[in-house]
């Protein structure tokens, strides 16, 4: 994946999707729902990090900006 495609993929797909999952965590009504969304977030973070060729902690740091 060239750098422009990675940037587009990150900006328009990865960041928005992971932020949506984080919003669901905040809006969860009970602990079971929160647990589901936390697990989903961790799994998606791992997949996206692997696809972009970066470490999960680095990707998570950029998501929070």
Short mmCIF file of N, CA, C and O in Angstrom, two decimals:
data_model
loop_
_atom_site.label_atom_id
_atom_site.label_comp_id
_atom_site.label_asym_id
_atom_site.label_seq_id
_atom_site.Cartn_x
_atom_site.Cartn_y
_atom_site.Cartn_z
N UNK A 1 0.85 -1.17 0.00
CA UNK A 1 0.00 0.00 0.00
C UNK A 1 0.90 1.24 0.00
O UNK A 1 1.77 1.36 0.83
N UNK A 2 0.69 2.12 -0.95
CA UNK A 2 1.51 3.32 -0.96
C UNK A 2 1.04 4.29 0.13
O UNK A 2 -0.03 4.12 0.72
N UNK A 3 1.83 5.29 0.38
CA UNK A 3 1.61 6.20 1.52
C UNK A 3 0.29 6.97 1.40
O UNK A 3 -0.41 7.17 2.39
N UNK A 4 -0.08 7.39 0.18
CA UNK A 4 -1.34 8.14 0.02
C UNK A 4 -2.54 7.26 0.30
O UNK A 4 -3.51 7.69 0.92
N UNK A 5 -2.49 6.02 -0.13
CA UNK A 5 -3.60 5.10 0.13
C UNK A 5 -3.69 4.78 1.62
O UNK A 5 -4.78 4.67 2.16
N UNK A 6 -2.54 4.63 2.28
CA UNK A 6 -2.55 4.37 3.72
C UNK A 6 -3.17 5.54 4.47
O UNK A 6 -3.95 5.36 5.38
N UNK A 7 -2.79 6.76 4.07
CA UNK A 7 -3.32 7.95 4.72
C UNK A 7 -4.83 8.04 4.53
O UNK A 7 -5.57 8.31 5.48
N UNK A 8 -5.30 7.82 3.33
CA UNK A 8 -6.73 7.86 3.05
C UNK A 8 -7.46 6.78 3.85
O UNK A 8 -8.50 7.03 4.45
N UNK A 9 -6.92 5.58 3.85
CA UNK A 9 -7.50 4.45 4.58
C UNK A 9 -7.58 4.78 6.07
O UNK A 9 -8.61 4.56 6.71
N UNK A 10 -6.51 5.34 6.61
CA UNK A 10 -6.48 5.70 8.03
C UNK A 10 -7.50 6.80 8.32
O UNK A 10 -8.32 6.68 9.22
N UNK A 11 -7.46 7.88 7.56
CA UNK A 11 -8.27 9.06 7.85
C UNK A 11 -9.76 8.82 7.66
O UNK A 11 -10.57 9.25 8.48
N UNK A 12 -10.13 8.15 6.60
CA UNK A 12 -11.55 8.03 6.27
C UNK A 12 -12.20 6.72 6.71
O UNK A 12 -13.42 6.64 6.75
N UNK A 13 -11.41 5.73 7.03
CA UNK A 13 -12.00 4.45 7.43
C UNK A 13 -11.63 4.10 8.86
O UNK A 13 -12.50 3.97 9.73
N UNK A 14 -10.36 3.95 9.13
CA UNK A 14 -9.89 3.47 10.43
C UNK A 14 -10.27 4.40 11.56
O UNK A 14 -10.91 3.99 12.54
N UNK A 15 -9.88 5.65 11.45
CA UNK A 15 -10.11 6.61 12.54
C UNK A 15 -11.60 6.76 12.83
O UNK A 15 -12.02 6.72 13.99
N UNK A 16 -12.40 6.89 11.81
CA UNK A 16 -13.85 7.06 12.01
C UNK A 16 -14.48 5.82 12.62
O UNK A 16 -15.30 5.92 13.53
N UNK A 17 -14.09 4.66 12.13
CA UNK A 17 -14.67 3.42 12.65
C UNK A 17 -14.30 3.22 14.13
O UNK A 17 -15.17 2.90 14.95
N UNK A 18 -13.04 3.40 14.47
CA UNK A 18 -12.62 3.20 15.86
C UNK A 18 -13.23 4.25 16.78
O UNK A 18 -13.60 3.95 17.92
N UNK A 19 -13.37 5.47 16.31
CA UNK A 19 -14.02 6.50 17.13
C UNK A 19 -15.51 6.19 17.32
O UNK A 19 -16.06 6.48 18.38
N UNK A 20 -16.14 5.62 16.32
CA UNK A 20 -17.54 5.20 16.47
C UNK A 20 -17.68 4.12 17.53
O UNK A 20 -18.60 4.15 18.35
N UNK A 21 -16.77 3.17 17.53
CA UNK A 21 -16.80 2.11 18.54
C UNK A 21 -16.59 2.71 19.93
O UNK A 21 -17.28 2.33 20.89
N UNK A 22 -15.66 3.67 20.04
CA UNK A 22 -15.44 4.33 21.34
C UNK A 22 -16.69 5.07 21.80
O UNK A 22 -17.01 5.07 22.99
N UNK A 23 -17.40 5.67 20.88
CA UNK A 23 -18.65 6.36 21.24
C UNK A 23 -19.67 5.37 21.77
O UNK A 23 -20.38 5.66 22.73
N UNK A 24 -19.73 4.20 21.17
CA UNK A 24 -20.64 3.17 21.64
C UNK A 24 -20.28 2.72 23.06
O UNK A 24 -21.17 2.42 23.85
N UNK A 25 -19.00 2.67 23.34
CA UNK A 25 -18.56 2.29 24.70
C UNK A 25 -19.11 3.31 25.69
O UNK A 25 -19.64 2.94 26.74
N UNK A 26 -18.99 4.59 25.37
CA UNK A 26 -19.48 5.65 26.25
C UNK A 26 -20.99 5.66 26.41
O UNK A 26 -21.51 6.06 27.44
N UNK A 27 -21.70 5.21 25.39
CA UNK A 27 -23.16 5.23 25.42
C UNK A 27 -23.77 3.93 25.93
O UNK A 27 -24.98 3.82 26.04
N UNK A 28 -22.93 2.96 26.25
CA UNK A 28 -23.42 1.66 26.71
C UNK A 28 -24.20 1.80 28.00
O UNK A 28 -23.86 2.59 28.88
N UNK A 29 -25.26 1.02 28.09
CA UNK A 29 -26.15 1.10 29.24
C UNK A 29 -25.78 0.17 30.36
O UNK A 29 -26.18 0.37 31.50
N UNK A 30 -25.04 -0.88 30.06
CA UNK A 30 -24.65 -1.81 31.12
C UNK A 30 -23.24 -2.35 30.86
O UNK A 30 -22.64 -2.10 29.81
N UNK A 31 -22.73 -3.08 31.81
CA UNK A 31 -21.35 -3.57 31.74
C UNK A 31 -21.16 -4.60 30.62
O UNK A 31 -20.09 -4.69 30.03
N UNK A 32 -22.19 -5.38 30.35
CA UNK A 32 -22.10 -6.39 29.29
C UNK A 32 -21.91 -5.73 27.92
O UNK A 32 -21.09 -6.17 27.12
N UNK A 33 -22.65 -4.67 27.68
CA UNK A 33 -22.52 -3.92 26.44
C UNK A 33 -21.13 -3.29 26.33
O UNK A 33 -20.50 -3.33 25.27
N UNK A 34 -20.67 -2.68 27.42
CA UNK A 34 -19.33 -2.07 27.42
C UNK A 34 -18.25 -3.10 27.12
O UNK A 34 -17.33 -2.85 26.35
N UNK A 35 -18.38 -4.25 27.73
CA UNK A 35 -17.41 -5.32 27.51
C UNK A 35 -17.39 -5.75 26.04
O UNK A 35 -16.32 -5.97 25.47
N UNK A 36 -18.57 -5.86 25.45
CA UNK A 36 -18.65 -6.23 24.04
C UNK A 36 -17.92 -5.20 23.17
O UNK A 36 -17.11 -5.56 22.31
N UNK A 37 -18.21 -3.94 23.38
CA UNK A 37 -17.60 -2.90 22.55
C UNK A 37 -16.10 -2.76 22.81
O UNK A 37 -15.33 -2.47 21.89
N UNK A 38 -15.65 -2.98 24.03
CA UNK A 38 -14.20 -2.95 24.31
C UNK A 38 -13.49 -4.08 23.56
O UNK A 38 -12.42 -3.88 23.00
N UNK A 39 -14.10 -5.27 23.58
CA UNK A 39 -13.52 -6.40 22.86
C UNK A 39 -13.51 -6.14 21.36
O UNK A 39 -12.53 -6.42 20.67
N UNK A 40 -14.59 -5.60 20.86
CA UNK A 40 -14.71 -5.27 19.43
C UNK A 40 -13.65 -4.23 19.05
O UNK A 40 -13.00 -4.34 18.00
N UNK A 41 -13.47 -3.23 19.90
CA UNK A 41 -12.47 -2.18 19.65
C UNK A 41 -11.07 -2.78 19.59
O UNK A 41 -10.29 -2.49 18.68
N UNK A 42 -10.75 -3.64 20.55
CA UNK A 42 -9.42 -4.26 20.58
C UNK A 42 -9.17 -5.11 19.34
O UNK A 42 -8.07 -5.07 18.77
N UNK A 43 -10.17 -5.86 18.93
CA UNK A 43 -10.02 -6.70 17.74
C UNK A 43 -9.84 -5.85 16.48
O UNK A 43 -8.96 -6.14 15.66
N UNK A 44 -10.65 -4.82 16.33
CA UNK A 44 -10.54 -3.96 15.16
C UNK A 44 -9.21 -3.19 15.14
O UNK A 44 -8.59 -3.03 14.09
N UNK A 45 -8.77 -2.74 16.30
CA UNK A 45 -7.49 -2.04 16.40
C UNK A 45 -6.37 -2.94 15.93
O UNK A 45 -5.49 -2.52 15.17
N UNK A 46 -6.40 -4.19 16.35
CA UNK A 46 -5.38 -5.16 15.95
C UNK A 46 -5.38 -5.39 14.44
O UNK A 46 -4.33 -5.39 13.80
N UNK A 47 -6.55 -5.55 13.87
CA UNK A 47 -6.67 -5.79 12.42
C UNK A 47 -6.18 -4.58 11.63
O UNK A 47 -5.42 -4.72 10.67
N UNK A 48 -6.61 -3.39 12.03
CA UNK A 48 -6.19 -2.19 11.32
C UNK A 48 -4.69 -1.94 11.46
O UNK A 48 -4.03 -1.53 10.50
N UNK A 49 -4.14 -2.17 12.63
CA UNK A 49 -2.70 -1.98 12.83
C UNK A 49 -1.91 -2.91 11.91
O UNK A 49 -0.92 -2.50 11.30
N UNK A 50 -2.36 -4.14 11.83
CA UNK A 50 -1.68 -5.10 10.96
C UNK A 50 -1.78 -4.68 9.49
O UNK A 50 -0.82 -4.76 8.75
N UNK A 51 -2.96 -4.21 9.08
CA UNK A 51 -3.16 -3.78 7.70
C UNK A 51 -2.30 -2.58 7.34
O UNK A 51 -1.82 -2.46 6.21
N UNK A 52 -2.12 -1.68 8.30
CA UNK A 52 -1.32 -0.48 8.05
C UNK A 52 0.17 -0.70 8.30
O UNK A 52 0.99 0.15 7.97
N UNK A 53 0.51 -1.82 8.94
CA UNK A 53 1.90 -2.12 9.20
C UNK A 53 2.49 -1.32 10.34
O UNK A 53 3.67 -0.95 10.29
N UNK A 54 1.68 -1.03 11.35
CA UNK A 54 2.16 -0.29 12.53
C UNK A 54 1.77 -1.07 13.79
O UNK A 54 0.96 -1.98 13.74
N UNK A 55 2.36 -0.67 14.91
CA UNK A 55 2.01 -1.30 16.18
C UNK A 55 0.69 -0.73 16.69
O UNK A 55 0.35 0.42 16.42
N UNK A 56 -0.04 -1.56 17.44
CA UNK A 56 -1.34 -1.15 17.96
C UNK A 56 -1.25 0.10 18.82
O UNK A 56 -2.07 1.00 18.72
N UNK A 57 -0.25 0.16 19.68
CA UNK A 57 -0.13 1.31 20.59
C UNK A 57 0.11 2.61 19.82
O UNK A 57 -0.38 3.67 20.21
N UNK A 58 0.83 2.54 18.72
CA UNK A 58 1.08 3.73 17.90
C UNK A 58 -0.20 4.16 17.21
O UNK A 58 -0.55 5.34 17.19
N UNK A 59 -0.94 3.20 16.66
CA UNK A 59 -2.21 3.52 16.00
C UNK A 59 -3.19 4.11 17.00
O UNK A 59 -3.85 5.11 16.70
N UNK A 60 -3.25 3.55 18.18
CA UNK A 60 -4.16 4.07 19.20
C UNK A 60 -3.79 5.50 19.61
O UNK A 60 -4.66 6.32 19.85
N UNK A 61 -2.51 5.78 19.65
CA UNK A 61 -2.07 7.14 19.99
C UNK A 61 -2.55 8.15 18.94
O UNK A 61 -2.98 9.24 19.27
N UNK A 62 -2.50 7.76 17.66
CA UNK A 62 -2.96 8.67 16.60
C UNK A 62 -4.47 8.79 16.58
O UNK A 62 -4.99 9.84 16.21
N UNK A 63 -5.18 7.76 16.99
CA UNK A 63 -6.64 7.83 17.04
C UNK A 63 -7.09 8.88 18.06
O UNK A 63 -8.06 9.59 17.85
N UNK A 64 -6.36 9.02 19.14
CA UNK A 64 -6.75 9.93 20.21
C UNK A 64 -6.46 11.38 19.89
O UNK A 64 -6.91 12.26 20.61
N UNK A 65 -5.75 11.67 18.83
CA UNK A 65 -5.45 13.06 18.46
C UNK A 65 -6.63 13.69 17.79
O UNK A 65 -7.44 13.14 17.17
#
